[in-house]
Amino acid sequence: MSAHAHDHDTGQPLLPVEEARRRVLDAVAPLPPRRLSLRDAHGCVLAEDVAAPGDLPPFTSSAMDGFAVRAADVAGATIDAPTPLRIVGRVAMGRASGVAVGPGEAVAVPTGGVIPEGADAVVPIERCVVDGDLVRVLQGEPPGRHVRRAGEDARRGERLVPRGRRLLAGEVGLLASAGIADVAVHPRARVLVVSTGDELVEPGEATGPGRIPDANSLTLHGQIVEAGAIPVPAGIVPDDADALLEALAAHRQRADVFVSSGGVSVGERDPVKRAFRARSDVRFVEVAMQPGKPQAFGTVHGRPFFGLPGNPVSVFVSFEVFVRPALMAMMGRPPDRPEVTATLESDIGGPPEKTRFARVRVRREDGRWTASSTGGRQSNLLSTVARANGLAVIPPGVAVARAGEPCRVMLFRDADEVPS
Ligand code: AMP
Ligand code: MG
């Protein structure tokens, strides 16, 4: 601890952000695999290699509407000297072909229809003239032309999707095409969200003197959904340690992780502090970061517990820095947001002993990223988050990051979404 920085105002030792993050990531593991339907598995990380149960596609079919022929029969066909073939049948979609193509014969076949026995090419309908039960072929086709061979996408037993791959549209479509209905994945983490504070009311309810809407539950709800996890709202609990403990106990079967906000400071009634201060499996730390200095982290009911501070901007930043990476790891995904190096457009100051996470708007102009601050650093100014698309990371030791200097920025919106 002695090597760590100390808080400039209180003299308290501060835990470096990286060490706090390491403790969190060391304490979480991927959730045990579950078999889910492809719909539910979409967005999740595959926990097994999945092989093709059969050839893909399963049968040889036509790639065009036309006539299945023997390529040798039509090799010399031209517009001036068409090759006449006798139409001996018609393939229906979704059925066996039912006929074979002998020398001098053709069978009408739709796109996706089974190629009949004996045929090895398809002449597209545009290159045919039908005349009763004859078809005149106007152009030769080499063997295999317009034919989709069984197994050309994947052979039976071949790996379709490797373990560890996140299943997005392409992967679930491929698995479905192989006739697979469910797969083993790391499921989405279910995250209990509880707000603490006697001053809080549900958004939309009458506030009254000294009361404010619960913003943190909604901020966290959005961040959890955006991380691909599932929020489990537990609402508001008053500043009462027993009420908090009851809320966690009541919902524990429905959650893989607990997140609370508020009540981690030294205030007399701070409920998280009072509920867990005597327990060795929940630790209260002062992290060398701004915002988000007071944090609690530990294990409650066998699940990771995050006690975030109450200030809304601290909640947003703490989620980004600690909770999101943990959820990602639990879901088998890489923990970190994409980052860019951007040129600052204004100075960013703050306590030099701490890592500062400044809300910025990043933009790409002429191939370079720029970042401009969206407002003051006070941790109650939620509008600075709403106007931002990134968090600039100013490392400890840098008193002021100056305009014109490069800076690391974590992106929390799609790169093409720049709030105006
Ligand atoms: P606390 O960490 O509980 O001392 O709260 C710090 C500040 O954050 C206080 O001004 C609280 O009113 C405010 N705060 C705490 N929880 C919330 C919440 N859920 N929504 C909005 N503000 C909150
Ligand atoms: Mg409070």
Short mmCIF file of C-alpha atoms and ligand atoms in Angstrom, two decimals:
data_model
loop_
_atom_site.label_atom_id
_atom_site.label_comp_id
_atom_site.label_asym_id
_atom_site.label_seq_id
_atom_site.Cartn_x
_atom_site.Cartn_y
_atom_site.Cartn_z
CA MET A 1 0.00 0.00 0.00
CA SER A 2 2.79 2.43 0.81
CA ALA A 3 3.73 2.71 -2.84
CA HIS A 4 0.22 3.85 -3.66
CA ALA A 5 -0.86 7.44 -4.05
CA HIS A 6 -2.64 9.23 -1.26
CA ASP A 7 -5.71 11.39 -1.56
CA HIS A 8 -4.72 15.02 -1.70
CA ASP A 9 -7.66 16.12 0.47
CA THR A 10 -8.00 13.31 3.04
CA GLY A 11 -4.52 11.76 3.10
CA GLN A 12 -6.15 8.33 2.64
CA PRO A 13 -4.17 5.76 0.63
CA LEU A 14 -5.63 5.25 -2.82
CA LEU A 15 -5.79 2.03 -4.81
CA PRO A 16 -4.63 2.43 -8.43
CA VAL A 17 -7.43 1.87 -10.96
CA GLU A 18 -5.54 -0.93 -12.68
CA GLU A 19 -5.13 -2.81 -9.42
CA ALA A 20 -8.80 -2.38 -8.53
CA ARG A 21 -9.74 -3.66 -11.98
CA ARG A 22 -7.39 -6.61 -11.65
CA ARG A 23 -8.99 -7.60 -8.33
CA VAL A 24 -12.40 -7.50 -9.97
CA LEU A 25 -11.35 -9.49 -13.02
CA ASP A 26 -9.48 -12.04 -10.88
CA ALA A 27 -12.68 -12.65 -8.93
CA VAL A 28 -14.99 -13.38 -11.86
CA ALA A 29 -15.15 -16.32 -14.25
CA PRO A 30 -17.21 -17.16 -17.33
CA LEU A 31 -20.73 -18.28 -16.41
CA PRO A 32 -21.22 -22.05 -16.76
CA PRO A 33 -22.46 -22.96 -20.26
CA ARG A 34 -26.17 -23.39 -20.87
CA ARG A 35 -27.98 -24.82 -23.90
CA LEU A 36 -30.07 -22.12 -25.49
CA SER A 37 -32.15 -21.91 -28.63
CA LEU A 38 -30.40 -20.07 -31.45
CA ARG A 39 -32.67 -17.06 -30.89
CA ASP A 40 -31.68 -16.83 -27.25
CA ALA A 41 -28.05 -17.69 -28.00
CA HIS A 42 -27.66 -14.81 -30.46
CA GLY A 43 -25.13 -12.36 -29.03
CA CYS A 44 -23.67 -14.96 -26.65
CA VAL A 45 -20.27 -16.65 -26.84
CA LEU A 46 -20.25 -20.26 -27.98
CA ALA A 47 -18.97 -22.63 -25.28
CA GLU A 48 -18.37 -25.62 -27.60
CA ASP A 49 -17.09 -26.31 -31.10
CA VAL A 50 -20.08 -26.97 -33.31
CA ALA A 51 -19.62 -29.38 -36.23
CA ALA A 52 -21.91 -29.88 -39.21
CA PRO A 53 -24.25 -32.81 -38.48
CA GLY A 54 -24.48 -33.49 -42.22
CA ASP A 55 -23.28 -32.12 -45.53
CA LEU A 56 -24.15 -28.48 -46.09
CA PRO A 57 -26.05 -28.04 -48.34
CA PRO A 58 -27.55 -31.46 -47.75
CA PHE A 59 -28.30 -32.31 -51.40
CA THR A 60 -27.13 -31.21 -54.83
CA SER A 61 -29.49 -28.58 -56.19
CA SER A 62 -29.91 -26.10 -58.99
CA ALA A 63 -28.60 -22.55 -58.66
CA MET A 64 -30.93 -21.32 -61.43
CA ASP A 65 -34.40 -21.80 -62.81
CA GLY A 66 -33.80 -23.85 -65.93
CA PHE A 67 -33.23 -27.34 -67.27
CA ALA A 68 -31.08 -30.03 -65.76
CA VAL A 69 -29.09 -31.61 -68.58
CA ARG A 70 -26.07 -33.73 -69.39
CA ALA A 71 -23.39 -31.17 -70.18
CA ALA A 72 -21.96 -33.41 -72.92
CA ASP A 73 -25.32 -33.29 -74.71
CA VAL A 74 -25.31 -29.49 -75.05
CA ALA A 75 -21.59 -28.89 -75.51
CA GLY A 76 -22.02 -27.71 -79.10
CA ALA A 77 -25.25 -25.71 -78.64
CA THR A 78 -25.37 -22.17 -80.11
CA ILE A 79 -28.11 -19.72 -80.99
CA ASP A 80 -27.73 -20.66 -84.64
CA ALA A 81 -27.59 -24.38 -83.95
CA PRO A 82 -29.61 -25.08 -80.76
CA THR A 83 -29.58 -28.57 -79.26
CA PRO A 84 -33.07 -30.06 -78.88
CA LEU A 85 -33.70 -32.17 -75.74
CA ARG A 86 -36.81 -34.04 -74.69
CA ILE A 87 -38.42 -32.77 -71.47
CA VAL A 88 -38.97 -35.89 -69.36
CA GLY A 89 -40.10 -34.30 -66.11
CA ARG A 90 -40.31 -31.37 -63.80
CA VAL A 91 -38.71 -31.13 -60.32
CA ALA A 92 -40.96 -29.70 -57.61
CA MET A 93 -39.50 -27.70 -54.68
CA GLY A 94 -39.21 -29.63 -51.48
CA ARG A 95 -39.43 -33.03 -53.13
CA ALA A 96 -37.13 -35.71 -54.50
CA SER A 97 -36.57 -35.28 -58.22
CA GLY A 98 -38.35 -38.51 -59.05
CA VAL A 99 -36.87 -38.75 -62.56
CA ALA A 100 -33.48 -39.35 -64.14
CA VAL A 101 -31.97 -37.51 -67.10
CA GLY A 102 -30.84 -39.82 -69.88
CA PRO A 103 -28.96 -38.91 -73.08
CA GLY A 104 -30.92 -36.37 -75.14
CA GLU A 105 -33.17 -35.55 -72.18
CA ALA A 106 -33.81 -32.60 -69.88
CA VAL A 107 -35.77 -32.03 -66.67
CA ALA A 108 -37.17 -28.63 -65.67
CA VAL A 109 -35.75 -27.60 -62.33
CA PRO A 110 -36.35 -24.50 -60.15
CA THR A 111 -33.65 -22.70 -58.13
CA GLY A 112 -33.06 -24.90 -55.07
CA GLY A 113 -34.70 -27.95 -56.64
CA VAL A 114 -32.97 -31.35 -56.46
CA ILE A 115 -30.73 -32.12 -59.46
CA PRO A 116 -32.00 -35.36 -60.99
CA GLU A 117 -29.89 -38.44 -61.36
CA GLY A 118 -27.83 -38.35 -64.60
CA ALA A 119 -27.76 -34.54 -64.96
CA ASP A 120 -24.54 -32.62 -64.31
CA ALA A 121 -25.38 -29.04 -65.38
CA VAL A 122 -28.27 -26.63 -65.52
CA VAL A 123 -29.10 -24.47 -68.53
CA PRO A 124 -30.79 -21.28 -67.32
CA ILE A 125 -34.31 -20.76 -68.65
CA GLU A 126 -33.11 -17.60 -70.46
CA ARG A 127 -30.97 -19.76 -72.72
CA CYS A 128 -33.73 -22.18 -73.63
CA VAL A 129 -36.70 -22.10 -75.98
CA VAL A 130 -39.49 -24.45 -74.94
CA ASP A 131 -41.54 -25.99 -77.69
CA GLY A 132 -44.10 -28.49 -76.42
CA ASP A 133 -42.18 -31.35 -74.84
CA LEU A 134 -38.96 -30.21 -76.45
CA VAL A 135 -36.50 -27.68 -75.16
CA ARG A 136 -33.99 -26.07 -77.51
CA VAL A 137 -30.79 -25.18 -75.70
CA LEU A 138 -29.12 -22.07 -77.14
CA GLN A 139 -25.79 -22.28 -75.37
CA GLY A 140 -23.62 -25.06 -74.00
CA GLU A 141 -22.76 -25.28 -70.30
CA PRO A 142 -19.72 -27.02 -68.82
CA PRO A 143 -20.25 -29.81 -66.29
CA GLY A 144 -21.13 -28.48 -62.84
CA ARG A 145 -22.41 -25.12 -64.13
CA HIS A 146 -25.31 -23.67 -62.05
CA VAL A 147 -25.16 -26.68 -59.75
CA ARG A 148 -24.78 -26.35 -55.98
CA ARG A 149 -22.98 -29.44 -54.81
CA ALA A 150 -23.95 -31.19 -51.57
CA GLY A 151 -21.31 -30.39 -48.93
CA GLU A 152 -19.78 -27.44 -50.80
CA ASP A 153 -20.45 -25.07 -47.84
CA ALA A 154 -19.29 -27.60 -45.24
CA ARG A 155 -18.70 -31.32 -45.08
CA ARG A 156 -20.39 -33.47 -42.48
CA GLY A 157 -18.27 -33.33 -39.30
CA GLU A 158 -16.45 -30.16 -40.34
CA ARG A 159 -16.34 -27.40 -37.71
CA LEU A 160 -18.94 -24.75 -38.49
CA VAL A 161 -18.34 -22.33 -35.61
CA PRO A 162 -15.47 -22.54 -33.10
CA ARG A 163 -15.88 -22.33 -29.36
CA GLY A 164 -15.25 -18.79 -28.15
CA ARG A 165 -16.90 -17.14 -31.13
CA ARG A 166 -19.68 -14.67 -30.36
CA LEU A 167 -22.78 -15.70 -32.23
CA LEU A 168 -24.04 -12.90 -34.41
CA ALA A 169 -26.35 -12.98 -37.41
CA GLY A 170 -23.98 -14.86 -39.70
CA GLU A 171 -23.25 -17.58 -37.19
CA VAL A 172 -26.83 -18.22 -36.06
CA GLY A 173 -27.91 -18.30 -39.69
CA LEU A 174 -25.21 -20.84 -40.56
CA LEU A 175 -26.09 -23.04 -37.58
CA ALA A 176 -29.78 -22.89 -38.46
CA SER A 177 -28.98 -23.87 -42.05
CA ALA A 178 -27.25 -26.95 -40.69
CA GLY A 179 -30.44 -27.89 -38.85
CA ILE A 180 -29.09 -27.04 -35.40
CA ALA A 181 -31.70 -25.73 -32.96
CA ASP A 182 -29.73 -25.09 -29.79
CA VAL A 183 -26.13 -24.66 -28.69
CA ALA A 184 -24.12 -24.39 -25.46
CA VAL A 185 -23.18 -20.78 -24.76
CA HIS A 186 -22.05 -18.62 -21.88
CA PRO A 187 -25.41 -17.06 -21.00
CA ARG A 188 -26.09 -13.37 -20.55
CA ALA A 189 -25.31 -12.28 -17.01
CA ARG A 190 -28.38 -11.29 -14.99
CA VAL A 191 -27.57 -8.18 -13.01
CA LEU A 192 -29.54 -7.06 -9.99
CA VAL A 193 -29.75 -3.27 -9.76
CA VAL A 194 -30.65 -1.60 -6.50
CA SER A 195 -30.56 2.11 -5.65
CA THR A 196 -30.08 3.20 -2.07
CA GLY A 197 -31.20 6.52 -0.64
CA ASP A 198 -34.02 8.00 1.47
CA GLU A 199 -34.14 10.88 -1.00
CA LEU A 200 -35.04 8.79 -4.04
CA VAL A 201 -38.38 8.45 -5.80
CA GLU A 202 -39.26 6.55 -8.94
CA PRO A 203 -38.85 8.74 -12.05
CA GLY A 204 -42.24 10.33 -12.76
CA GLU A 205 -43.37 10.26 -9.13
CA ALA A 206 -43.84 13.52 -7.25
CA THR A 207 -40.53 14.57 -5.74
CA GLY A 208 -41.13 17.02 -2.89
CA PRO A 209 -38.54 18.86 -0.80
CA GLY A 210 -35.14 17.24 -0.82
CA ARG A 211 -36.25 14.32 -2.96
CA ILE A 212 -34.92 13.42 -6.41
CA PRO A 213 -35.75 10.84 -9.06
CA ASP A 214 -33.67 7.66 -9.06
CA ALA A 215 -31.44 8.23 -12.08
CA ASN A 216 -28.91 5.50 -11.34
CA SER A 217 -31.28 2.58 -11.83
CA LEU A 218 -31.95 3.75 -15.35
CA THR A 219 -28.34 4.57 -16.17
CA LEU A 220 -27.37 1.09 -15.04
CA HIS A 221 -30.31 -0.50 -16.83
CA GLY A 222 -29.10 1.04 -20.08
CA GLN A 223 -25.48 0.13 -19.52
CA ILE A 224 -26.37 -3.47 -18.65
CA VAL A 225 -28.52 -3.90 -21.73
CA GLU A 226 -25.86 -2.23 -23.88
CA ALA A 227 -23.33 -4.73 -22.52
CA GLY A 228 -25.56 -7.59 -23.67
CA ALA A 229 -26.50 -8.55 -20.11
CA ILE A 230 -29.93 -8.66 -18.45
CA PRO A 231 -30.94 -6.10 -15.83
CA VAL A 232 -33.00 -7.31 -12.88
CA PRO A 233 -34.48 -4.16 -11.31
CA ALA A 234 -34.85 -4.25 -7.53
CA GLY A 235 -35.91 -0.61 -7.26
CA ILE A 236 -35.13 1.79 -4.45
CA VAL A 237 -34.25 0.82 -0.91
CA PRO A 238 -34.10 3.38 1.89
CA ASP A 239 -30.92 4.15 3.80
CA ASP A 240 -31.32 1.04 5.90
CA ALA A 241 -28.80 -1.82 5.89
CA ASP A 242 -31.45 -4.47 6.61
CA ALA A 243 -33.60 -3.29 3.71
CA LEU A 244 -30.59 -3.61 1.41
CA LEU A 245 -29.73 -7.09 2.70
CA GLU A 246 -33.35 -8.16 2.25
CA ALA A 247 -33.43 -6.90 -1.33
CA LEU A 248 -30.30 -8.86 -2.22
CA ALA A 249 -31.56 -12.01 -0.49
CA ALA A 250 -35.00 -11.74 -2.09
CA HIS A 251 -33.66 -11.52 -5.63
CA ARG A 252 -30.57 -13.69 -5.39
CA GLN A 253 -31.99 -16.62 -7.37
CA ARG A 254 -32.69 -14.32 -10.31
CA ALA A 255 -29.27 -12.69 -10.46
CA ASP A 256 -25.67 -13.64 -11.23
CA VAL A 257 -24.28 -10.29 -10.07
CA PHE A 258 -25.41 -7.58 -7.67
CA VAL A 259 -24.92 -3.86 -8.31
CA SER A 260 -25.98 -1.18 -5.84
CA SER A 261 -25.47 2.55 -6.02
CA GLY A 262 -25.06 5.01 -3.20
CA GLY A 263 -24.36 4.45 0.46
CA VAL A 264 -20.71 3.38 0.29
CA SER A 265 -19.28 6.45 2.03
CA VAL A 266 -18.67 7.13 5.67
CA GLY A 267 -22.07 8.74 6.34
CA GLU A 268 -23.84 7.51 9.52
CA ARG A 269 -26.68 5.96 7.55
CA ASP A 270 -24.80 4.78 4.45
CA PRO A 271 -26.48 1.39 4.11
CA VAL A 272 -23.92 -0.50 2.04
CA LYS A 273 -21.16 0.43 4.46
CA ARG A 274 -23.29 -0.57 7.43
CA ALA A 275 -24.46 -3.82 5.86
CA PHE A 276 -21.02 -5.11 4.91
CA ARG A 277 -18.33 -3.26 6.85
CA ALA A 278 -17.83 -6.16 9.26
CA ARG A 279 -17.52 -8.74 6.49
CA SER A 280 -14.19 -9.84 5.13
CA ASP A 281 -15.64 -10.82 1.74
CA VAL A 282 -16.72 -7.28 0.87
CA ARG A 283 -13.98 -4.68 0.71
CA PHE A 284 -14.36 -0.94 0.76
CA VAL A 285 -11.66 0.85 -1.15
CA GLU A 286 -10.76 4.34 -2.20
CA VAL A 287 -9.71 4.08 -5.81
CA ALA A 288 -7.35 6.63 -7.32
CA MET A 289 -9.95 7.75 -9.83
CA GLN A 290 -12.11 10.75 -10.48
CA PRO A 291 -15.04 10.37 -10.48
CA GLY A 292 -15.79 7.15 -8.60
CA LYS A 293 -13.36 7.14 -5.68
CA PRO A 294 -15.33 5.15 -3.06
CA GLN A 295 -16.08 1.61 -4.21
CA ALA A 296 -17.15 -1.62 -2.55
CA PHE A 297 -16.47 -4.97 -4.15
CA GLY A 298 -16.87 -8.49 -2.89
CA THR A 299 -18.95 -11.63 -2.81
CA VAL A 300 -22.51 -11.79 -1.48
CA HIS A 301 -24.62 -14.98 -1.66
CA GLY A 302 -21.79 -16.44 -3.74
CA ARG A 303 -22.14 -13.74 -6.40
CA PRO A 304 -19.96 -10.76 -7.26
CA PHE A 305 -21.21 -7.62 -5.53
CA PHE A 306 -20.42 -4.10 -6.71
CA GLY A 307 -21.24 -1.25 -4.35
CA LEU A 308 -20.94 1.79 -6.58
CA PRO A 309 -20.94 5.34 -5.25
CA GLY A 310 -24.16 7.36 -5.51
CA ASN A 311 -23.29 10.27 -7.73
CA PRO A 312 -24.77 9.60 -11.16
CA VAL A 313 -21.61 10.32 -13.15
CA SER A 314 -19.60 8.16 -10.75
CA VAL A 315 -22.07 5.36 -11.39
CA PHE A 316 -21.69 5.67 -15.14
CA VAL A 317 -17.89 5.72 -14.97
CA SER A 318 -17.62 2.97 -12.33
CA PHE A 319 -19.80 0.72 -14.43
CA GLU A 320 -17.57 1.34 -17.46
CA VAL A 321 -14.35 0.78 -15.55
CA PHE A 322 -15.27 -2.16 -13.27
CA VAL A 323 -18.71 -3.66 -13.81
CA ARG A 324 -18.76 -3.84 -17.59
CA PRO A 325 -15.40 -5.63 -17.87
CA ALA A 326 -16.57 -8.10 -15.22
CA LEU A 327 -19.85 -8.78 -17.04
CA MET A 328 -17.96 -9.21 -20.30
CA ALA A 329 -15.61 -11.73 -18.68
CA MET A 330 -18.59 -13.60 -17.20
CA MET A 331 -20.11 -13.78 -20.67
CA GLY A 332 -16.83 -15.01 -22.18
CA ARG A 333 -16.19 -11.75 -24.03
CA PRO A 334 -13.14 -9.46 -24.17
CA PRO A 335 -13.41 -7.02 -21.26
CA ASP A 336 -12.46 -3.75 -22.86
CA ARG A 337 -14.18 -1.12 -24.94
CA PRO A 338 -12.54 -0.09 -28.18
CA GLU A 339 -10.14 2.81 -27.64
CA VAL A 340 -8.76 5.52 -29.87
CA THR A 341 -5.99 8.03 -29.43
CA ALA A 342 -7.50 11.46 -29.90
CA THR A 343 -6.09 14.97 -29.89
CA LEU A 344 -7.58 17.04 -27.06
CA GLU A 345 -9.33 20.22 -28.13
CA SER A 346 -9.30 21.71 -24.62
CA ASP A 347 -7.28 21.36 -21.40
CA ILE A 348 -8.45 18.71 -18.93
CA GLY A 349 -7.34 19.13 -15.31
CA GLY A 350 -8.32 17.51 -12.05
CA PRO A 351 -6.59 15.87 -9.07
CA PRO A 352 -3.20 14.75 -10.41
CA GLU A 353 -2.90 11.78 -8.02
CA LYS A 354 -5.92 10.14 -9.68
CA THR A 355 -6.82 8.68 -13.05
CA ARG A 356 -9.40 11.04 -14.48
CA PHE A 357 -12.20 9.81 -16.70
CA ALA A 358 -13.36 12.90 -18.54
CA ARG A 359 -16.51 12.88 -20.61
CA VAL A 360 -15.64 13.86 -24.14
CA ARG A 361 -17.11 14.00 -27.57
CA VAL A 362 -14.78 12.33 -30.05
CA ARG A 363 -14.94 12.91 -33.75
CA ARG A 364 -12.98 11.67 -36.70
CA GLU A 365 -11.88 14.45 -39.00
CA ASP A 366 -9.53 13.97 -41.94
CA GLY A 367 -8.52 10.60 -40.58
CA ARG A 368 -7.64 11.96 -37.11
CA TRP A 369 -9.58 11.67 -33.87
CA THR A 370 -10.26 14.77 -31.81
CA ALA A 371 -11.82 14.93 -28.35
CA SER A 372 -13.57 17.86 -26.71
CA SER A 373 -14.78 17.98 -23.13
CA THR A 374 -18.56 17.96 -22.68
CA GLY A 375 -18.50 19.94 -19.44
CA GLY A 376 -17.41 20.22 -15.83
CA ARG A 377 -15.97 17.29 -13.93
CA GLN A 378 -18.41 17.37 -10.98
CA SER A 379 -19.88 13.92 -10.62
CA ASN A 380 -23.51 15.05 -10.47
CA LEU A 381 -23.54 16.56 -13.96
CA LEU A 382 -25.24 13.80 -15.87
CA SER A 383 -25.69 16.01 -18.94
CA THR A 384 -21.93 15.73 -19.49
CA VAL A 385 -22.46 11.99 -20.01
CA ALA A 386 -25.48 12.41 -22.24
CA ARG A 387 -23.49 14.71 -24.54
CA ALA A 388 -20.45 12.43 -24.70
CA ASN A 389 -19.47 9.37 -26.69
CA GLY A 390 -16.19 8.65 -24.95
CA LEU A 391 -14.25 8.74 -21.72
CA ALA A 392 -10.83 10.37 -21.98
CA VAL A 393 -8.38 8.66 -19.62
CA ILE A 394 -5.94 11.10 -18.03
CA PRO A 395 -3.32 9.08 -16.14
CA PRO A 396 -2.11 9.92 -12.64
CA GLY A 397 0.88 12.20 -12.59
CA VAL A 398 -0.39 14.40 -15.38
CA ALA A 399 -1.58 17.63 -13.74
CA VAL A 400 -3.27 19.01 -16.83
CA ALA A 401 -3.71 17.26 -20.15
CA ARG A 402 -3.29 20.09 -22.59
CA ALA A 403 -5.19 20.98 -25.73
CA GLY A 404 -3.25 19.64 -28.71
CA GLU A 405 -1.90 16.64 -26.80
CA PRO A 406 -2.84 13.04 -27.61
CA CYS A 407 -5.09 11.21 -25.17
CA ARG A 408 -6.53 7.69 -24.77
CA VAL A 409 -10.30 7.63 -25.17
CA MET A 410 -12.62 4.71 -24.40
CA LEU A 411 -15.55 4.79 -26.82
CA PHE A 412 -18.94 3.98 -25.37
CA ARG A 413 -21.10 4.60 -28.41
CA ASP A 414 -20.70 3.35 -31.96
CA ALA A 415 -17.88 5.30 -33.59
CA ASP A 416 -20.28 6.88 -36.07
CA GLU A 417 -22.58 8.21 -33.33
CA VAL A 418 -21.42 11.67 -32.40
CA PRO A 419 -23.94 13.51 -30.19
CA SER A 420 -24.52 17.04 -31.45
P1 AMP B 1 -24.32 8.69 -1.66
O1 AMP B 1 -23.17 7.99 -2.30
O2 AMP B 1 -25.41 7.77 -1.27
O3 AMP B 1 -23.83 9.54 -0.53
O4 AMP B 1 -24.90 9.65 -2.75
C1 AMP B 1 -24.11 10.67 -3.31
C2 AMP B 1 -24.96 11.62 -4.11
O5 AMP B 1 -25.58 10.92 -5.16
C3 AMP B 1 -26.11 12.24 -3.32
O6 AMP B 1 -26.27 13.57 -3.76
C4 AMP B 1 -27.29 11.40 -3.72
O7 AMP B 1 -28.53 12.10 -3.62
C5 AMP B 1 -26.97 11.11 -5.15
N1 AMP B 1 -27.61 9.85 -5.53
C6 AMP B 1 -27.48 8.68 -4.88
N2 AMP B 1 -28.20 7.71 -5.47
C7 AMP B 1 -28.80 8.32 -6.53
C8 AMP B 1 -29.67 7.83 -7.54
N3 AMP B 1 -30.06 6.56 -7.56
N4 AMP B 1 -30.10 8.69 -8.48
C9 AMP B 1 -29.69 9.98 -8.46
N5 AMP B 1 -28.86 10.49 -7.54
C10 AMP B 1 -28.42 9.67 -6.57
MG MG B 2 -27.07 7.93 -0.21
#
